[in-house]
CSV table of C-alpha atoms in Angstrom, one decimal:
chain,number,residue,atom,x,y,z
A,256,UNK,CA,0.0,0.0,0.0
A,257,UNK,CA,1.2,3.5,-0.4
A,258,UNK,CA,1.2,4.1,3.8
A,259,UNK,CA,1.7,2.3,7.1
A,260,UNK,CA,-2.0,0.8,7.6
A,261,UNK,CA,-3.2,0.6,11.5
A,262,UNK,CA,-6.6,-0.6,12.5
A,263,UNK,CA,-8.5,-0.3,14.4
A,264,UNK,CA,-8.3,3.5,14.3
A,265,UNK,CA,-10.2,3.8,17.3
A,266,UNK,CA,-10.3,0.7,20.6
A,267,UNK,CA,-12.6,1.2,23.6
A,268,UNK,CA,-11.8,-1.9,25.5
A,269,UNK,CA,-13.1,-2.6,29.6
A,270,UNK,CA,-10.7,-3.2,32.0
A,271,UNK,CA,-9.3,-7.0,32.0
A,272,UNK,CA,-10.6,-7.5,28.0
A,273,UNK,CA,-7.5,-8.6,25.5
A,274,UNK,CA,-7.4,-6.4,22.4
A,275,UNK,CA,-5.2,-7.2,19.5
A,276,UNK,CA,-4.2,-3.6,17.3
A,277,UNK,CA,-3.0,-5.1,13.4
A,278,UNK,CA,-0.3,-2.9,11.7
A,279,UNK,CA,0.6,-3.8,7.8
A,280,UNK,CA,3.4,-2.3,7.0
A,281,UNK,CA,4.3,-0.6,3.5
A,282,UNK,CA,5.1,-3.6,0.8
A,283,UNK,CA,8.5,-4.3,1.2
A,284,UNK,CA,9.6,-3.0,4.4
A,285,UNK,CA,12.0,-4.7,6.4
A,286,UNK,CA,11.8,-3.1,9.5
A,287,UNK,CA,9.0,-2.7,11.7
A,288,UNK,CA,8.4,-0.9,14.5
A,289,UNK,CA,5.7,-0.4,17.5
A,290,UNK,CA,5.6,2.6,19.8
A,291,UNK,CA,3.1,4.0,22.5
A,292,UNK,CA,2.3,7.6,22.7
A,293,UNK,CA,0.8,8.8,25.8
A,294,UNK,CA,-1.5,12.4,25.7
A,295,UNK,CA,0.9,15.1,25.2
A,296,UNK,CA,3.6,12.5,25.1
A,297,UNK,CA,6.6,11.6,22.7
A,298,UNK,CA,6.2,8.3,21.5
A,299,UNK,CA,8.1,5.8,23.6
A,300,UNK,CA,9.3,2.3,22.0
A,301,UNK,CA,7.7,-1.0,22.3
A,302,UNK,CA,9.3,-3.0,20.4
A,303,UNK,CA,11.2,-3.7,16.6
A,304,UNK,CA,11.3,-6.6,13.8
A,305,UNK,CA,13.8,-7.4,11.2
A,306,UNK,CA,11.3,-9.4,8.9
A,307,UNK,CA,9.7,-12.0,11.1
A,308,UNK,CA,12.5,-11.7,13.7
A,309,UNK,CA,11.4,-9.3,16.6
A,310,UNK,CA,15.3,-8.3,17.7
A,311,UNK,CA,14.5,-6.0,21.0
A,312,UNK,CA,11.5,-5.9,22.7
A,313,UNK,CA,12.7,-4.6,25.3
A,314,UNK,CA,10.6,-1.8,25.2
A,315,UNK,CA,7.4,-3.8,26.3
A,316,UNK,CA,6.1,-2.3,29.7
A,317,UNK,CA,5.1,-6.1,31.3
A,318,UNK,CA,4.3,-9.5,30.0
A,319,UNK,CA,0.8,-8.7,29.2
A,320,UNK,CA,2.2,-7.1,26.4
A,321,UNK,CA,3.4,-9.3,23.3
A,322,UNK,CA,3.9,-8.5,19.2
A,323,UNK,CA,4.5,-10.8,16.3
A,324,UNK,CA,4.9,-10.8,12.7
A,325,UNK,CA,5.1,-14.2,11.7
A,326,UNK,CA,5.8,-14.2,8.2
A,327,UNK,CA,7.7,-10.4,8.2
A,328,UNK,CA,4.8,-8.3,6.6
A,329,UNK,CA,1.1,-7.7,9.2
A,330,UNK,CA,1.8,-7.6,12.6
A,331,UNK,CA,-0.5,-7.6,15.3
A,332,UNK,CA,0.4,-5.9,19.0
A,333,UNK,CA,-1.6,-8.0,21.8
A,334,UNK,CA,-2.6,-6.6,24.9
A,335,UNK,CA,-4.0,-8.9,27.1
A,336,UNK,CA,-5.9,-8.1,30.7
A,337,UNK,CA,-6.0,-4.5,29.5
A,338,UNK,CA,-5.3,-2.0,32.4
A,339,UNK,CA,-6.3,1.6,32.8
A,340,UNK,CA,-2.7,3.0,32.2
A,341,UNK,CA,-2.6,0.7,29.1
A,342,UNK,CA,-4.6,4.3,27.3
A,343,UNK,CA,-2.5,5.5,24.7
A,344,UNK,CA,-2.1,5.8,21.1
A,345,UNK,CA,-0.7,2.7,19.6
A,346,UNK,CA,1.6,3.3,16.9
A,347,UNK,CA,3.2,1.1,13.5
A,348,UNK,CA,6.3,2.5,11.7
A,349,UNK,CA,8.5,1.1,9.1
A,350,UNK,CA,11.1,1.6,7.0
A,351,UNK,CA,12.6,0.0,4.1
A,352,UNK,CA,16.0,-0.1,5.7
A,353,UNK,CA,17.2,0.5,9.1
A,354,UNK,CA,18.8,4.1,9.4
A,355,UNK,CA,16.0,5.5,6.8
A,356,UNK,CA,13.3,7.5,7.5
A,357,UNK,CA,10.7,5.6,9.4
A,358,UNK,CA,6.5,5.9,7.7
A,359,UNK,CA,4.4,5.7,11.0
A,360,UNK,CA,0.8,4.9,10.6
A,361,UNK,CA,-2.0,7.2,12.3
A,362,UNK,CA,-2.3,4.9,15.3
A,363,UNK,CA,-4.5,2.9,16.8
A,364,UNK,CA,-6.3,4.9,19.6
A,365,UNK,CA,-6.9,2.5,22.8
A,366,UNK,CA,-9.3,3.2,25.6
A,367,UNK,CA,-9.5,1.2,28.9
A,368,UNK,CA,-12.7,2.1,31.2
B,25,UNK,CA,19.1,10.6,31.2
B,26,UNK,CA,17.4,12.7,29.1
B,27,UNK,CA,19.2,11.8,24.9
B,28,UNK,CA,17.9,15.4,23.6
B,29,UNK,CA,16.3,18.7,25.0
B,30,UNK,CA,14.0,21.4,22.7
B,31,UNK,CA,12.0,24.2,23.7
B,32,UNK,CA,8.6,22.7,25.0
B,33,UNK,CA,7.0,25.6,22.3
B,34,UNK,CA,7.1,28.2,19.7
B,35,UNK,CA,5.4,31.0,18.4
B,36,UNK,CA,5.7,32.5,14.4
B,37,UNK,CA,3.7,34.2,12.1
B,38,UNK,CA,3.1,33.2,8.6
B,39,UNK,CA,6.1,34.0,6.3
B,40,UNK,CA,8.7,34.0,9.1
B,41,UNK,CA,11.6,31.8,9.3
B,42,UNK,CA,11.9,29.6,12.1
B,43,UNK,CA,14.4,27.7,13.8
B,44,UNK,CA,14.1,25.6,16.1
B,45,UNK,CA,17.2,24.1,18.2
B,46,UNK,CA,17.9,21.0,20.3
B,47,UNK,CA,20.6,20.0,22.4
B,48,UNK,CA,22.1,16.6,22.2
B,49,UNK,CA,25.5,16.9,24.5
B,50,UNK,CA,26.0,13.3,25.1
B,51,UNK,CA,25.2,11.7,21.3
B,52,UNK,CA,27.4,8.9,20.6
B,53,UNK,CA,29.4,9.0,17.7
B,54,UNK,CA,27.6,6.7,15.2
B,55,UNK,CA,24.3,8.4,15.5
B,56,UNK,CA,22.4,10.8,13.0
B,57,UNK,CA,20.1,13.4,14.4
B,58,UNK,CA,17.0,13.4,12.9
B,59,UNK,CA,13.5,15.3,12.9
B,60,UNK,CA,10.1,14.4,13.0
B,61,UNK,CA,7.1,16.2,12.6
B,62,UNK,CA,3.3,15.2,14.0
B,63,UNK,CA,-0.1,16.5,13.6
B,64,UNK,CA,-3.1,16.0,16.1
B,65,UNK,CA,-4.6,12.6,15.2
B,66,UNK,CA,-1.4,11.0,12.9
B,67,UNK,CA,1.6,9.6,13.4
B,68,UNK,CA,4.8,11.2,13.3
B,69,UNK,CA,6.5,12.2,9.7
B,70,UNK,CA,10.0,12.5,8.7
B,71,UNK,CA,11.7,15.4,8.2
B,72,UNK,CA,15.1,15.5,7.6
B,73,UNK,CA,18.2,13.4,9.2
B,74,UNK,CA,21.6,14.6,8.8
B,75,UNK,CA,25.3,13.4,10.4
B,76,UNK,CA,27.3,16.3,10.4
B,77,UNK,CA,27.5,20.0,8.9
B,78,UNK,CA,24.4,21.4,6.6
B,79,UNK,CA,21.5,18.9,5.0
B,80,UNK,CA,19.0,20.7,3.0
B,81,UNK,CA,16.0,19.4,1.6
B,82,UNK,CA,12.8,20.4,0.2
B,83,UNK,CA,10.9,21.3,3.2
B,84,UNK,CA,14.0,22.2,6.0
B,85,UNK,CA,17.6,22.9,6.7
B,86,UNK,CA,19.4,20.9,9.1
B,87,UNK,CA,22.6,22.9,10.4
B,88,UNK,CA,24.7,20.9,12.8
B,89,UNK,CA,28.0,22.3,14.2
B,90,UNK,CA,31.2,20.4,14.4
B,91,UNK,CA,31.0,19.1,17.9
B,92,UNK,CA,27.6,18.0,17.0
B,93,UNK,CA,26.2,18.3,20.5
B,94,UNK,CA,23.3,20.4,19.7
B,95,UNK,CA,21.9,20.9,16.0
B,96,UNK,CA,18.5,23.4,14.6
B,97,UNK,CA,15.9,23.1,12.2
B,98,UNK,CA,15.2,25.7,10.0
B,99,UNK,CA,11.8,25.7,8.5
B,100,UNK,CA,11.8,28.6,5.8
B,101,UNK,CA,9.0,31.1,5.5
B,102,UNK,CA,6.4,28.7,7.4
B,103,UNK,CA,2.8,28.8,6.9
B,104,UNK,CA,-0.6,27.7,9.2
B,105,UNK,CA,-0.2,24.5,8.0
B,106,UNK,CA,3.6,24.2,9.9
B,107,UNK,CA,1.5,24.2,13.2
B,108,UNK,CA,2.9,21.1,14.8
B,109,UNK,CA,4.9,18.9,17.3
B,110,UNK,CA,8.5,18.8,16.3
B,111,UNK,CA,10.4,16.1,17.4
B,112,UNK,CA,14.5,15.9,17.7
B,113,UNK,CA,16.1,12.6,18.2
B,114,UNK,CA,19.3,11.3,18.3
B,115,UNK,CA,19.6,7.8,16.0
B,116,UNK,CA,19.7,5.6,14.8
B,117,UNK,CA,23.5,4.4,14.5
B,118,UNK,CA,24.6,4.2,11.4
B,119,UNK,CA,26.4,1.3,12.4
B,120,UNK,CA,23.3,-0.4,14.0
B,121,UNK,CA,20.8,-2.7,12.5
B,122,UNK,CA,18.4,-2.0,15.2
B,123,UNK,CA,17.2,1.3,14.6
B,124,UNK,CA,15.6,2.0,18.0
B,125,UNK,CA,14.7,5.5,18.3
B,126,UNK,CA,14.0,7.6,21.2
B,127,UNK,CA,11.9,10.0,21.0
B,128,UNK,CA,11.3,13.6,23.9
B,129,UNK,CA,8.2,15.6,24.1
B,130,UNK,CA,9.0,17.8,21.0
B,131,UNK,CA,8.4,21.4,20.2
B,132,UNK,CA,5.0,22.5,20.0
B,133,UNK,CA,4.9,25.3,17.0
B,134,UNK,CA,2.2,27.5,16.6
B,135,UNK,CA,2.1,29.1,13.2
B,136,UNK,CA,-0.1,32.6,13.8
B,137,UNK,CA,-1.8,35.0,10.8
């Protein structure tokens, strides 16, 4: 496609539901990228894939939290047991090669109550 | 330890030129600066990345002195539509596969008529 694709564009999820936010990346892309944005917030990193390899994920705030990309082009960020301070914008990036400009997607735009 | 540190916001009017600059005393070697740019509801967009000394591209300047521990963005004549976060970061390495970057809490610009 010609941009980073994120849905849902908008998540209202209750406390304790699992959500799963899908990212496809731009064709060809090699790199992917997830990152949470909290309200007038820089985006902070999650977690990054090299095809279907997810090299650091070391960015992942606890274990409820897991990404995959299983054959290096979609991948889906999980939340399970969502939790209030889990309320952020939810946001895909890629690039063709690392050290290139990244494409970010709008976001997914998640809502625990 | 914070990697970069902007003004938390700016004021122009339309035509003006306006730079805006970022401190970075403790980048490593290997890593570029670059700049990001977001909009209320969308992800952040690439502006320009540069190493050392003057990048120039279509939208910005990137001037970056030769101890490279702080650089500035130079948006030329801006207009309403320049009303935005700005975002300096320091990375990727050049010498890294991974990529990671680390984003602050930006410049908020405020294009005025």
């Amino acid at each position: 496609g010609a941009g980073v694709s994120q849905s849902p564009r908008y998540k209202v999820a209750k406390r304790g539901q699992d959500v799963a936010l899908r990212c496809d990346p731009i064709s060809g892309h090699v790199s992917l990228f997830w990152y949470q944005q909290a309200l007038g917030q820089g985006p902070e990193f999650l977690t990054y894939f090299q095809n279907e390899a997810q090299l650091d994920k070391s960015g992942l705030p606890s274990d409820r939290f897991f990404a995959e990309r299983p054959e290096g082009s979609v991948s889906t960020l999980k939340i399970q047991r969502t939790q209030q301070e889990d309320s952020a914008v939810y946001l895909c990036a890629s690039s063709f090669r690392t050290g290139e400009g990244y494409t970010f997607g709008s976001g997914t735009r998640l809502t625990v109550v | 330890l914070a990697k970069t540190t902007q003004p938390i916001s700016m004021d122009s009017y339309e035509g003006q030129e306006v730079n805006i600059t970022c401190s970075h005393n403790n980048i490593a070697t290997n890593d570029y600066i670059t700049w990001y740019q977001q909009f209320p509801s969308q992800g952040p967009r690439f502006i320009i990345q540069g190493y050392k000394t003057k990048v120039t591209n279509e939208v910005a300047s990137l001037f970056i002195p030769a101890d490279r521990k702080s650089s500035t963005l130079s948006l030329p004549r801006v207009s309403l539509s320049d009303t935005a976060v700005y975002y300096c970061l320091v990375g990727p390495d050049r010498g890294s596969t991974l990529g990671r970057l680390y984003f602050g809490r930006g410049t908020q610009l405020t294009v005025w008529p």
